XYZ file of C-alpha atoms in Angstrom:
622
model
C -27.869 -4.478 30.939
C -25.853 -7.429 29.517
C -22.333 -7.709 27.909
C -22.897 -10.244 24.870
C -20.355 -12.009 22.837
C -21.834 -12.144 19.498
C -20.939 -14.259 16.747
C -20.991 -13.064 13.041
C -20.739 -15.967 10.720
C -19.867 -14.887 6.837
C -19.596 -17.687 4.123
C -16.918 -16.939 1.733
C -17.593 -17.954 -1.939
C -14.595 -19.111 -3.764
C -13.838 -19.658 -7.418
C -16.346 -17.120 -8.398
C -16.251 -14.529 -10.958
C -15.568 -10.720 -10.016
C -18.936 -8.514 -9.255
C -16.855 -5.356 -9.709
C -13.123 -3.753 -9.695
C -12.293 -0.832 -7.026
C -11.937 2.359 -8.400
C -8.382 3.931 -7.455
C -9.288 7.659 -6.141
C -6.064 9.208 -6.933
C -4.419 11.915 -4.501
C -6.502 14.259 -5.440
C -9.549 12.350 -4.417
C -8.206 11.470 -1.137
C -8.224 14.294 2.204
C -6.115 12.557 4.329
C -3.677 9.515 4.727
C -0.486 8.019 6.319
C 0.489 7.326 2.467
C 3.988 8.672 1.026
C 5.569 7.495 -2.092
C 9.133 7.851 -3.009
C 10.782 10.385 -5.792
C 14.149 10.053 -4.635
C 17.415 10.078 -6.291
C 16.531 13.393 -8.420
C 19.585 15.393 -6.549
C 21.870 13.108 -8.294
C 20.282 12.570 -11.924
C 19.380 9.238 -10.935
C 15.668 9.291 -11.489
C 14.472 12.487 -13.755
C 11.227 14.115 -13.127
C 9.598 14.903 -16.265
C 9.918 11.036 -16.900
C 7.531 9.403 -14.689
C 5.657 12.423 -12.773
C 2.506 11.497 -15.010
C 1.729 8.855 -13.075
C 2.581 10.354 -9.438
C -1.053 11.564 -8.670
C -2.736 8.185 -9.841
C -1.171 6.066 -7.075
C -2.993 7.726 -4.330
C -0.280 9.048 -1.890
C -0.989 12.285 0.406
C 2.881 13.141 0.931
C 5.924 12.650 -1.451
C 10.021 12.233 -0.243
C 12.367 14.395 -2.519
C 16.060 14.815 -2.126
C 17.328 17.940 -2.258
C 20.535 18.019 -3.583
C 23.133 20.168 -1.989
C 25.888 19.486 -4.748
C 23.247 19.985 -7.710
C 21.521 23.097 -6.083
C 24.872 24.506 -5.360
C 27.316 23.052 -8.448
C 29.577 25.475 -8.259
C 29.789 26.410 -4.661
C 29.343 29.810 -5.380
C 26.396 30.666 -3.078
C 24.869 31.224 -6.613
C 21.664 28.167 -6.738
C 19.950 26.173 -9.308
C 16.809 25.096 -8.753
C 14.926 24.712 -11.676
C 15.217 21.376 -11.580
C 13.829 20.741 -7.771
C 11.112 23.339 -8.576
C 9.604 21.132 -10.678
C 8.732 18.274 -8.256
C 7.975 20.940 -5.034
C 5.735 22.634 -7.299
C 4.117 20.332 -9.487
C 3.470 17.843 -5.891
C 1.026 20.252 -4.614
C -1.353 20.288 -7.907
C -1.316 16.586 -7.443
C -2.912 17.047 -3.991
C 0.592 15.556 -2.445
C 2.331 17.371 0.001
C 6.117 17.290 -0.476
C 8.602 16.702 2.569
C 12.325 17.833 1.795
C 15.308 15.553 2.707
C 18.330 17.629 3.373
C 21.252 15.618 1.192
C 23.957 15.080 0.611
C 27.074 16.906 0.267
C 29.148 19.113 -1.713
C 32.525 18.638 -3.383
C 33.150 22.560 -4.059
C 33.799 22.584 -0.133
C 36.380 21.563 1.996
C 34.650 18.459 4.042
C 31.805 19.220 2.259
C 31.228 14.995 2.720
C 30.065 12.771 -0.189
C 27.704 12.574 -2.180
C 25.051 9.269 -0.945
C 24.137 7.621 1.981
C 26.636 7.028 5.100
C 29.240 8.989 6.748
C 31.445 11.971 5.608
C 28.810 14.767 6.634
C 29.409 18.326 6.195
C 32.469 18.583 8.896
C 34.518 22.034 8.807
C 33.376 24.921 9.020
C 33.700 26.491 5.329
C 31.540 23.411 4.749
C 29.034 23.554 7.646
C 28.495 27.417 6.609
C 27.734 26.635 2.829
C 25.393 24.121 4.079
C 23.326 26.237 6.318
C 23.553 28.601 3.639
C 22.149 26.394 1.433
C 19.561 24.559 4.207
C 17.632 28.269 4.741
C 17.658 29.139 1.340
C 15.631 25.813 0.406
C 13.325 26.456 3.368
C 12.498 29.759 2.205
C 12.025 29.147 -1.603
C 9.554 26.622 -0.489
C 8.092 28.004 2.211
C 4.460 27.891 0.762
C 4.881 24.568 -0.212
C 6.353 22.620 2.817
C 7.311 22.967 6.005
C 8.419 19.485 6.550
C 12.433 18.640 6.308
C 14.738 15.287 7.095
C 17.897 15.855 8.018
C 20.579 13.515 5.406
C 19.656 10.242 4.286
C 20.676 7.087 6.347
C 24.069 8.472 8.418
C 26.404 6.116 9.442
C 24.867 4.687 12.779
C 28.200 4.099 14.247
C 29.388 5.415 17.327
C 32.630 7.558 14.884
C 29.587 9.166 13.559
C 27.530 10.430 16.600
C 29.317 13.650 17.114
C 29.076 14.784 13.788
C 25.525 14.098 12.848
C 24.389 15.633 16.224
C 26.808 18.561 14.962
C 24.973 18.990 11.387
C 21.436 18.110 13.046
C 22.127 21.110 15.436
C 23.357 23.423 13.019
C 20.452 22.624 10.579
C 17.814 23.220 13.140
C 19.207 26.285 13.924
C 19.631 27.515 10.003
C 15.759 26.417 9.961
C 14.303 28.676 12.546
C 16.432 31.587 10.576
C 14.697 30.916 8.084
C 11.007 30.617 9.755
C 11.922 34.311 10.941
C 11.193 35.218 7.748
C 8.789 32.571 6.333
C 6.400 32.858 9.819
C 6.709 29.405 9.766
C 8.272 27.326 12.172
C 10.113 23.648 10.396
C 8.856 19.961 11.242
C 11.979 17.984 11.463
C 12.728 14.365 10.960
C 15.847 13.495 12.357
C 17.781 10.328 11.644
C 16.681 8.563 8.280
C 17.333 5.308 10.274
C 19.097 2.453 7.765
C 17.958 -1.237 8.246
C 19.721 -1.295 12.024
C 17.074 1.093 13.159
C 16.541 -1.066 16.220
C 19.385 -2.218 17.132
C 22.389 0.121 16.539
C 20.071 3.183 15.630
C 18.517 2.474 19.401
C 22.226 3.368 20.403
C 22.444 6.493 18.025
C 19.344 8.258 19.665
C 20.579 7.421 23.116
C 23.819 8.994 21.917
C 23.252 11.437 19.490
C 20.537 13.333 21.321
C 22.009 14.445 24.309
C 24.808 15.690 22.277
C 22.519 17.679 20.242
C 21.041 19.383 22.809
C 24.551 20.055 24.789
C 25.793 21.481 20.999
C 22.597 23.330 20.742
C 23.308 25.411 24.349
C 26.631 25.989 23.359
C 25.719 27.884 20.233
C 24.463 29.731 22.288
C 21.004 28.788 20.635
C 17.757 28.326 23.106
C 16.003 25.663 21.098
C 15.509 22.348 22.578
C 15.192 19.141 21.560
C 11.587 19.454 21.346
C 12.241 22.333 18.797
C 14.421 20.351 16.573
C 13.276 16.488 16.299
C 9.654 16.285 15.446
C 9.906 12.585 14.825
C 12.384 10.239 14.097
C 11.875 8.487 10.342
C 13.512 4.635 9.650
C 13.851 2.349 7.341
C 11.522 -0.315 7.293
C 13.794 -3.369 5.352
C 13.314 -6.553 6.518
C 13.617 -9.735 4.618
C 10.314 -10.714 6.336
C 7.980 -7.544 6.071
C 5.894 -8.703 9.189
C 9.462 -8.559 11.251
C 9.048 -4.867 11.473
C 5.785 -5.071 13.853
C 6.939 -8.803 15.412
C 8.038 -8.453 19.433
C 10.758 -10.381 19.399
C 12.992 -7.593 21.743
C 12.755 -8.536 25.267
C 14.547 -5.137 26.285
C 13.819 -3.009 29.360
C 13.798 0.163 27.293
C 10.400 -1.341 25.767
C 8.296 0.294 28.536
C 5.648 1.638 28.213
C 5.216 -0.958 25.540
C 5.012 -4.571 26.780
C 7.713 -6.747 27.094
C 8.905 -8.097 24.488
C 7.856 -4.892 21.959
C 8.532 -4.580 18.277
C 11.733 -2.800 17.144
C 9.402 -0.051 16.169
C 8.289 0.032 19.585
C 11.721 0.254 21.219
C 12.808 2.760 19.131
C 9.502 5.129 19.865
C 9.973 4.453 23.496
C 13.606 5.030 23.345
C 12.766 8.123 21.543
C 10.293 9.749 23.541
C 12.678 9.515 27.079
C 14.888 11.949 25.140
C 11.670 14.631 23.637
C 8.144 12.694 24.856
C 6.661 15.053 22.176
C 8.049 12.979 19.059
C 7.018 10.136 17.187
C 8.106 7.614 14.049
C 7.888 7.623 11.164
C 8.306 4.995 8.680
C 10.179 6.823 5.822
C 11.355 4.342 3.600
C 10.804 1.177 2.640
C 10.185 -1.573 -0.584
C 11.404 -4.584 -2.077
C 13.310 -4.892 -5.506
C 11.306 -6.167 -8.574
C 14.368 -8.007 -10.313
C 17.807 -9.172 -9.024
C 20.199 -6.482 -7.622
C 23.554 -6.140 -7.632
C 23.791 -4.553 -4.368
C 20.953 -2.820 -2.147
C 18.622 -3.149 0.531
C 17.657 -6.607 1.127
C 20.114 -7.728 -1.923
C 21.141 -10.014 -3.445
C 18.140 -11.871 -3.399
C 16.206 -13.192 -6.247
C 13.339 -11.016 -6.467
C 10.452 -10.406 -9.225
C 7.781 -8.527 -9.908
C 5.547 -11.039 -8.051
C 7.710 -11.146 -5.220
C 7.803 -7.694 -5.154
C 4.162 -7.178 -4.947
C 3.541 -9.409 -2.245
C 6.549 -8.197 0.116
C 5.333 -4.830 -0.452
C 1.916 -4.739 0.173
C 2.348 -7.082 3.347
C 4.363 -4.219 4.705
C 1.986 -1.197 3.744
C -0.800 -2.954 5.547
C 1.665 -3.644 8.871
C 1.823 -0.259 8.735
C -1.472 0.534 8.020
C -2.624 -1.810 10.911
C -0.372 0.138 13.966
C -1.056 3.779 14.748
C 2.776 3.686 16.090
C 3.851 4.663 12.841
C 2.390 7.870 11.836
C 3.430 7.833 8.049
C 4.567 4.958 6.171
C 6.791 5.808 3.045
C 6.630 3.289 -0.008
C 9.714 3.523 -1.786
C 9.999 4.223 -4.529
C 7.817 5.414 -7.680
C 10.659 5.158 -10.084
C 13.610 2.603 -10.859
C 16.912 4.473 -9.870
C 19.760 4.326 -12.663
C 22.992 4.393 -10.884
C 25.925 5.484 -12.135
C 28.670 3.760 -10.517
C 29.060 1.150 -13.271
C 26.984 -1.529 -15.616
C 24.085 -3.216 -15.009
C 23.717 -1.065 -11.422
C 19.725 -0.107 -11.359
C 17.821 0.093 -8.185
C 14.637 -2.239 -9.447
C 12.626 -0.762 -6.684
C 10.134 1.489 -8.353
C 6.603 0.703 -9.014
C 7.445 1.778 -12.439
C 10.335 -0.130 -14.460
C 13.003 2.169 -15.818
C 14.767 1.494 -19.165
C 17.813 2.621 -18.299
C 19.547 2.771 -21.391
C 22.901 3.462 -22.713
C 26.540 3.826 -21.108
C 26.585 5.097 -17.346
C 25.241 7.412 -16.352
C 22.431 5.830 -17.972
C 21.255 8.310 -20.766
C 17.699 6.997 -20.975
C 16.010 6.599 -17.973
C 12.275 6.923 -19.130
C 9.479 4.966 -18.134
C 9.535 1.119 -19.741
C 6.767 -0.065 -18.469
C 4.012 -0.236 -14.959
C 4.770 -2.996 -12.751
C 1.738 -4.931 -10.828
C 2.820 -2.916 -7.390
C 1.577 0.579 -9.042
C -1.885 -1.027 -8.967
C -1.898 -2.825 -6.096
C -0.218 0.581 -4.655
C -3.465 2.617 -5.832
C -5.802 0.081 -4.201
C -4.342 -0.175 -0.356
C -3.657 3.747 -0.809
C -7.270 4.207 -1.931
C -8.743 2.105 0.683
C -6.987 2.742 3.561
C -7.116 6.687 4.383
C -7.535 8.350 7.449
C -11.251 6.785 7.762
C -10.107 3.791 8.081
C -8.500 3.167 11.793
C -7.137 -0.093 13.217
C -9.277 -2.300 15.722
C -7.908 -4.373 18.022
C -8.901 -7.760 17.596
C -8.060 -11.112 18.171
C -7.434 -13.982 15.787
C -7.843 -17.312 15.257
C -7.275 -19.707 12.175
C -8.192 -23.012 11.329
C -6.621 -24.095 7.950
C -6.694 -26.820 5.276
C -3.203 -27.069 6.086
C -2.399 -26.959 10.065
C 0.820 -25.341 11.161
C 3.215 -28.707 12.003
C 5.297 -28.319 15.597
C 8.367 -29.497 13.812
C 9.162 -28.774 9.868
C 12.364 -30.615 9.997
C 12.550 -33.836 7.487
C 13.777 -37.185 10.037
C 17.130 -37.160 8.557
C 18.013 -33.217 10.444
C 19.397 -33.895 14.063
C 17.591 -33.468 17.325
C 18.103 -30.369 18.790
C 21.296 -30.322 21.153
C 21.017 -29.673 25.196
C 23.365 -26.642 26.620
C 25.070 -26.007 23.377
C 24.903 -23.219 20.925
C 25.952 -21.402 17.442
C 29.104 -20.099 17.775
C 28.545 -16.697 17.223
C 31.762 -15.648 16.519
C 31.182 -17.075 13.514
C 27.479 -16.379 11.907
C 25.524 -13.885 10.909
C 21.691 -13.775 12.334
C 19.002 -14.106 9.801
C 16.472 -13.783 12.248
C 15.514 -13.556 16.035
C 12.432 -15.136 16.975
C 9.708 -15.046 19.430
C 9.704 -19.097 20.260
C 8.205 -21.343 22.749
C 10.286 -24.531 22.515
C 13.666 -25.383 21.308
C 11.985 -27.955 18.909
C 9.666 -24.807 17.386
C 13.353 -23.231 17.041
C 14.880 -25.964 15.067
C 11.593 -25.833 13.255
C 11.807 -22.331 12.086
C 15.315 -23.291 10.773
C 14.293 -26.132 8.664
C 11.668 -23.781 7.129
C 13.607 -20.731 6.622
C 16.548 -21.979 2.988
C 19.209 -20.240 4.341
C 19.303 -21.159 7.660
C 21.746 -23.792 8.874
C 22.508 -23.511 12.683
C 19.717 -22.562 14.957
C 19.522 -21.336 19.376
C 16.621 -21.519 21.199
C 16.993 -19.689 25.089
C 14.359 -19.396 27.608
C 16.776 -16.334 29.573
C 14.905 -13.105 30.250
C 18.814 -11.671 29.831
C 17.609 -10.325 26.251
C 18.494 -13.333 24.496
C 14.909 -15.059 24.954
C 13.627 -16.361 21.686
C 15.012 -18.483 18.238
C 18.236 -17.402 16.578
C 18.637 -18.319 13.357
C 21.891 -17.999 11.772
C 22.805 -17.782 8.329
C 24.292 -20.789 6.061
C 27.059 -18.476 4.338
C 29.042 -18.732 7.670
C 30.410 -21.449 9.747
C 28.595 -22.588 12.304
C 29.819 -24.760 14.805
C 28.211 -25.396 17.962
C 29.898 -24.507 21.418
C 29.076 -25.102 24.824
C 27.016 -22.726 27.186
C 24.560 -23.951 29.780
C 20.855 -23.355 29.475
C 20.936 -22.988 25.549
C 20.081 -25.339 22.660
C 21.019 -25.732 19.658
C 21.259 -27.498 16.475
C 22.473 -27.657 12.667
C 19.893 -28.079 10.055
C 21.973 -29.733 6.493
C 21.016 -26.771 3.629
C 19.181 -28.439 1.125
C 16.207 -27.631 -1.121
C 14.838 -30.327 0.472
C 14.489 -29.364 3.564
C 12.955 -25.820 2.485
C 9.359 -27.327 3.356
C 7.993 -23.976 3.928
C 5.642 -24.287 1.324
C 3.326 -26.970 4.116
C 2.852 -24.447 6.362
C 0.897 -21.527 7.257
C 1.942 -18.368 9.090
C -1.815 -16.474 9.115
C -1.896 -12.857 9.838
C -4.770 -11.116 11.040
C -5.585 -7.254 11.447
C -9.536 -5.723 11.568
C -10.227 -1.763 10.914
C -13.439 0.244 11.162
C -14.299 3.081 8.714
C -15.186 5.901 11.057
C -16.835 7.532 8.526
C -20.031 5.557 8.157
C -20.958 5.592 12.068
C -21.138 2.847 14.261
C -18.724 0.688 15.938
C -17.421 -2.473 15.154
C -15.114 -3.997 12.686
C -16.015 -2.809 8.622
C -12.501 -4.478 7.587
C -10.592 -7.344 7.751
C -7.176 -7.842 6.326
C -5.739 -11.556 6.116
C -2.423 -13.421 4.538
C -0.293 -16.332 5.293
C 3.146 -14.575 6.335
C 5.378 -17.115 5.048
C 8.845 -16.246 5.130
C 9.907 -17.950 1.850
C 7.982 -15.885 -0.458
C 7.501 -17.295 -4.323
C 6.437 -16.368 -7.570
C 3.962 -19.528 -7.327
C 0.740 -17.800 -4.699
C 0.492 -20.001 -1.686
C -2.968 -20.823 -0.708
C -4.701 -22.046 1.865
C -8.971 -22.637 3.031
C -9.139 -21.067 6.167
C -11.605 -20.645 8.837
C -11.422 -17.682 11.101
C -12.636 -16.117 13.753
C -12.356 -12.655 15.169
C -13.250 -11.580 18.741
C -13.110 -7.642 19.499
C -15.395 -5.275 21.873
C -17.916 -3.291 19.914
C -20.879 -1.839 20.467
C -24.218 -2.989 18.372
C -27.626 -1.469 18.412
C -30.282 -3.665 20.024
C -30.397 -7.487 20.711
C -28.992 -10.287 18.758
C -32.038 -11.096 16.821
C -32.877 -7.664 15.542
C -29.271 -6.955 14.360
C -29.439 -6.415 9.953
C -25.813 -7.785 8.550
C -24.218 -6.172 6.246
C -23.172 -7.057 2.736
C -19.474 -8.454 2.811
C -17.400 -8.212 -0.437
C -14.119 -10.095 -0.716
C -11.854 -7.480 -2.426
C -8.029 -8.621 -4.065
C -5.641 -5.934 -2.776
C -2.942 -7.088 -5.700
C -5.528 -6.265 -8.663
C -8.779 -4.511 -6.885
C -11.362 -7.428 -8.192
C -14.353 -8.111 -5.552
C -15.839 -10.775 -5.376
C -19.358 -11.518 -3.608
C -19.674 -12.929 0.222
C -23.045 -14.512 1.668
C -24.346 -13.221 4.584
C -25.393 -16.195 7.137
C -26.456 -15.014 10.980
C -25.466 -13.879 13.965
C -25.535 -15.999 17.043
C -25.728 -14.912 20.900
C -23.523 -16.993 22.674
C -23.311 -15.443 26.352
C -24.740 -12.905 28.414
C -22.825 -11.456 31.193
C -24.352 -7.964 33.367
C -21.237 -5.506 32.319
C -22.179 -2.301 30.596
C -24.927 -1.355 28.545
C -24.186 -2.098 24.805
C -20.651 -3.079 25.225
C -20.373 -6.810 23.724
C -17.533 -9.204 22.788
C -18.444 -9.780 18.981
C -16.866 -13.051 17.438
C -16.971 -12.611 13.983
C -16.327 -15.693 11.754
C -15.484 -15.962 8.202
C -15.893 -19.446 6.611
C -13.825 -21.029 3.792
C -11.684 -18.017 3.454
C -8.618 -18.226 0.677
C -5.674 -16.995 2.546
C -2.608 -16.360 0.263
C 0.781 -15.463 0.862
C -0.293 -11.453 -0.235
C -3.680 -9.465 2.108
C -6.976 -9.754 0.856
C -9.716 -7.776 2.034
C -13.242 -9.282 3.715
C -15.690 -5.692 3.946
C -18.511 -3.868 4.406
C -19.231 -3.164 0.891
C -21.272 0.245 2.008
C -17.781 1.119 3.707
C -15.750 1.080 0.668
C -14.604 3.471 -1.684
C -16.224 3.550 -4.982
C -16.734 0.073 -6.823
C -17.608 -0.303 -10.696
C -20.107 -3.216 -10.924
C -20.234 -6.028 -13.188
């Protein structure tokens, strides 16, 4: 009976020509996944349908987001609907083996506080309003009863405390003009409550604690008896982060964490926070992707993205999410570029297909112009990573061609500052960091271009961690005992982000081939500056997890490892070396720490994928 840690050793070829290109498998040729793709902005003509829907199926999702248009179902608030238009989508999804989940937006002009018409506040407030709306919300779930059962309630509310009476108001009332409906239908609604903006763990922590107790108070005194449990399924959010590996990052040293450790991710905090008000509920990443060109306004604008850029952010997130069973469904958003109509030059580059939006707004040409590099790299990670494939925990460890420094900062930047601080009356946080020193702090600064005052603190009073401020404010520095501090000059030249390495590490196991153990291994360099130009590095790592493997060390058969390119689906061939015993310990029978080691690995600043190639979807061979 012995406990073994075993050590796999794989040689990674480099500069070698592809062996073969991953097949994408399409929606149709997929049973299950956490995978939903975008087809927003339909409710307001923003996006149209017949356009792009072509190439829905190809990119591999399961389930599909669709607004659904109060004002354009209803245009003359009449009572009297259109919805040719939304039929379409809800009934064309299906055939395309996606399953289409209804968001419940936005208002309606005909009515008196019938609230506007996009994201934010100004709900559906009187009660001429509230009754056209509920009108409106059970006639939707009925049309497409045999289609969905799945509904979000508005898109991104206001998360401010003005606003917490009236979304628990419309939240209640739509919950109750759902189970109308499911008298009928014989089928009761899921409901996603909150559509959580950017602040989802921070001031959208505050909205559940305050929202949800209203809710159910409202829900007793309309004389209702459904319960929270009844009418919040899960709570979605909206995964935006400058740095898409912030999302998963503890960095919140928060009490409310538990029973996550301390400190949790912000998707933690907001599950736990979640489940003290309905313990049956869960999150749900509902929306999330970076811009392929430079915005004039939006999420994570203005920045200056590209199509490069864009590929890397995005598929860094869809494998964060992919890696943590916390989030049920992960969103990508969106399949098409959205032509606003609120002036020139106003396009939402988001889509994983460029729109041309043409002509005077409203933009009368908003066909297809052409496929961005995300669609593909969208089909692989969707394609490879279904419900067979579940996360392992593992631990990491990287050795690199270039080792991370402890301090980033060029001579010429100050030492950091004893008992002194950013003034935060005046800044803006880019980031808060998990950090060990105050000189790792003023580190992070130096690396990070538009950082320019930095505050490291060691308090366990929820400030623990690196602060990083931003350089379009003022940033003095002001006393305060048991802080430091520091101002970093903003200069290109001291943007030396570029000579270091921020490796990420997650292993999954296909649990469709049998066995235990580790079939994939996902790794990038997380840099927060991300370029156009890759970043690469010649790694060395090693993974440790607890697995079980048939027999002793000598009589164990490796597998064949293919190196796979999650941005274009090229694999590339990996030798097979040996496996080592290392130590024996008397622990259970055929439970044994396995350290598996890759060797001369190319880490860039997007995943690639180490795996089994007998535990991969179809591959057309060279």
């Amino acid at each position: 009976v012995y406990k073994m840690l075993l050590q796999v050793i794989v040689a990674i070829l480099v500069a070698q020509k592809p062996i073969g290109t991953l097949i994408p498998r399409g929606s149709l040729g997929i049973q299950s996944s956490k995978w939903s793709i975008g087809t927003e902005t339909q409710d307001r003509n923003l996006t149209v349908w017949d356009s792009y829907h072509q190439y829905v199926e190809a990119v591999g999702a399961k389930k599909a987001r669709l607004q659904c248009g109060w004002q354009r179902c209803e245009p003359n608030g009449s009572g009297i609907y259109n919805w040719g238009w939304l039929d379409e989508s809800v009934f064309g999804l299906p055939k395309m083996g996606i399953k289409p989940w209804l968001e419940l937006s936005y208002g309606n002009s005909n009515y008196n506080g019938g609230g506007r018409l996009g994201p934010g506040a100004n709900l559906p407030n009187t009660t001429e309003a509230l009754a056209g709306w509920t009108n409106w919300v059970k006639a939707v779930a009925i049309r497409y009863a045999n289609t969905t059962e799945e509904f979000e309630i508005w898109n991104e509310p206001k998360l401010g405390s003005d606003n917490y009476e009236m979304y628990a108001n419309l939240s209640a009332q739509t919950c109750i003009a759902l189970y109308e409906a499911a008298k009928q239908t014989k089928k009761n609604p899921i409901i996603y409550y909150g559509a959580l903006s950017g602040g989802y763990s921070t001031s959208g922590v505050s909205f559940i604690n305050n929202t949800l107790p209203m809710m159910a108070t409202m829900l007793k005194e309309m004389g209702s008896s459904l319960t929270l449990k009844d009418c919040v399924t899960a709570v979605t959010y909206h995964g935006y982060s400058e740095t898409p590996e912030d999302t998963h990052r503890r960095t919140f040293y928060n009490p409310g964490c538990f029973p996550h450790p301390i400190p949790c991710s912000g998707v933690e905090l907001l599950e736990a926070t979640l489940k003290n008000h309905v313990p049956t509920a869960w999150v749900f990443q509902g929306e999330a992707g970076a811009p392929a060109r430079w915005m004039r306004a939006g999420a994570m604008e203005p920045m200056n993205w590209t199509e490069i850029k864009q590929v890397k952010w995005d598929m860094r997130s869809m494998i964060g999410d992919a890696a943590h069973n916390i989030v049920r469904y992960s969103s990508l958003f969106t399949m098409m570029d959205i032509c606003y109509d609120e002036g020139a030059n106003n396009v939402g580059y988001y889509g994983l297909l460029a729109a041309t939006c043409e002509g005077s707004a409203p933009y009368e040409n908003k066909s297809v112009d052409h496929v961005r590099p995300m669609y593909n790299a969208a089909q692989n990670i969707m394609s490879l990573f279904d419900d067979n494939i579940q996360p392992v925990p593992a631990t990491f460890s990287f050795k690199c061609d270039r080792a991370q420094m402890t301090d980033m900062c060029p001579s010429d930047v100050p030492a950091p500052v004893p008992n002194y601080h950013c003034d935060l009356a005046y800044t803006t946080d880019i980031a808060h960091e998990a950090s060990s020193s105050p000189e790792a702090c003023r580190s992070m600064c130096c690396s990070f271009e538009q950082c320019n005052c930095w505050t490291y603190s060691p308090l366990d009073d929820g400030t623990r961690g690196c602060w990083l401020k931003h350089s379009n404010a003022t940033t003095p520095l002001v006393p305060r005992a048991n802080l430091t501090g520091g101002v970093v000059p903003v200069s290109p030249a001291h943007n030396v982000s570029n000579s270091t390495i921020d490796p990420f590490g997650y292993a999954f196991k296909n649990v469709s081939v049998g066995g235990d153990g580790i079939t994939h291994v996902v790794v990038w360099d997380g840099t927060r500056a991300i370029k156009d130009k890759d970043k690469v590095s010649h790694c060395n790592i090693s993974v440790e997890f607890e697995g079980i493997v048939g027999g002793v060390a000598d009589t164990i058969v490796m597998p064949h490892y293919v190196v796979l390119s999650l941005r274009n689906g090229s694999v590339y061939n990996a030798t097979k070396m040996s496996i080592q015993e290392v130590t024996r310990n008397n622990k259970s029978a055929g439970f044994q720490n396995v350290s598996m080691n890759f060797q001369n690995v190319l880490v860039y600043d997007a995943p690639i994928l180490v795996a089994e190639a007998s535990a991969l979807p179809p591959i057309s061979w060279n």
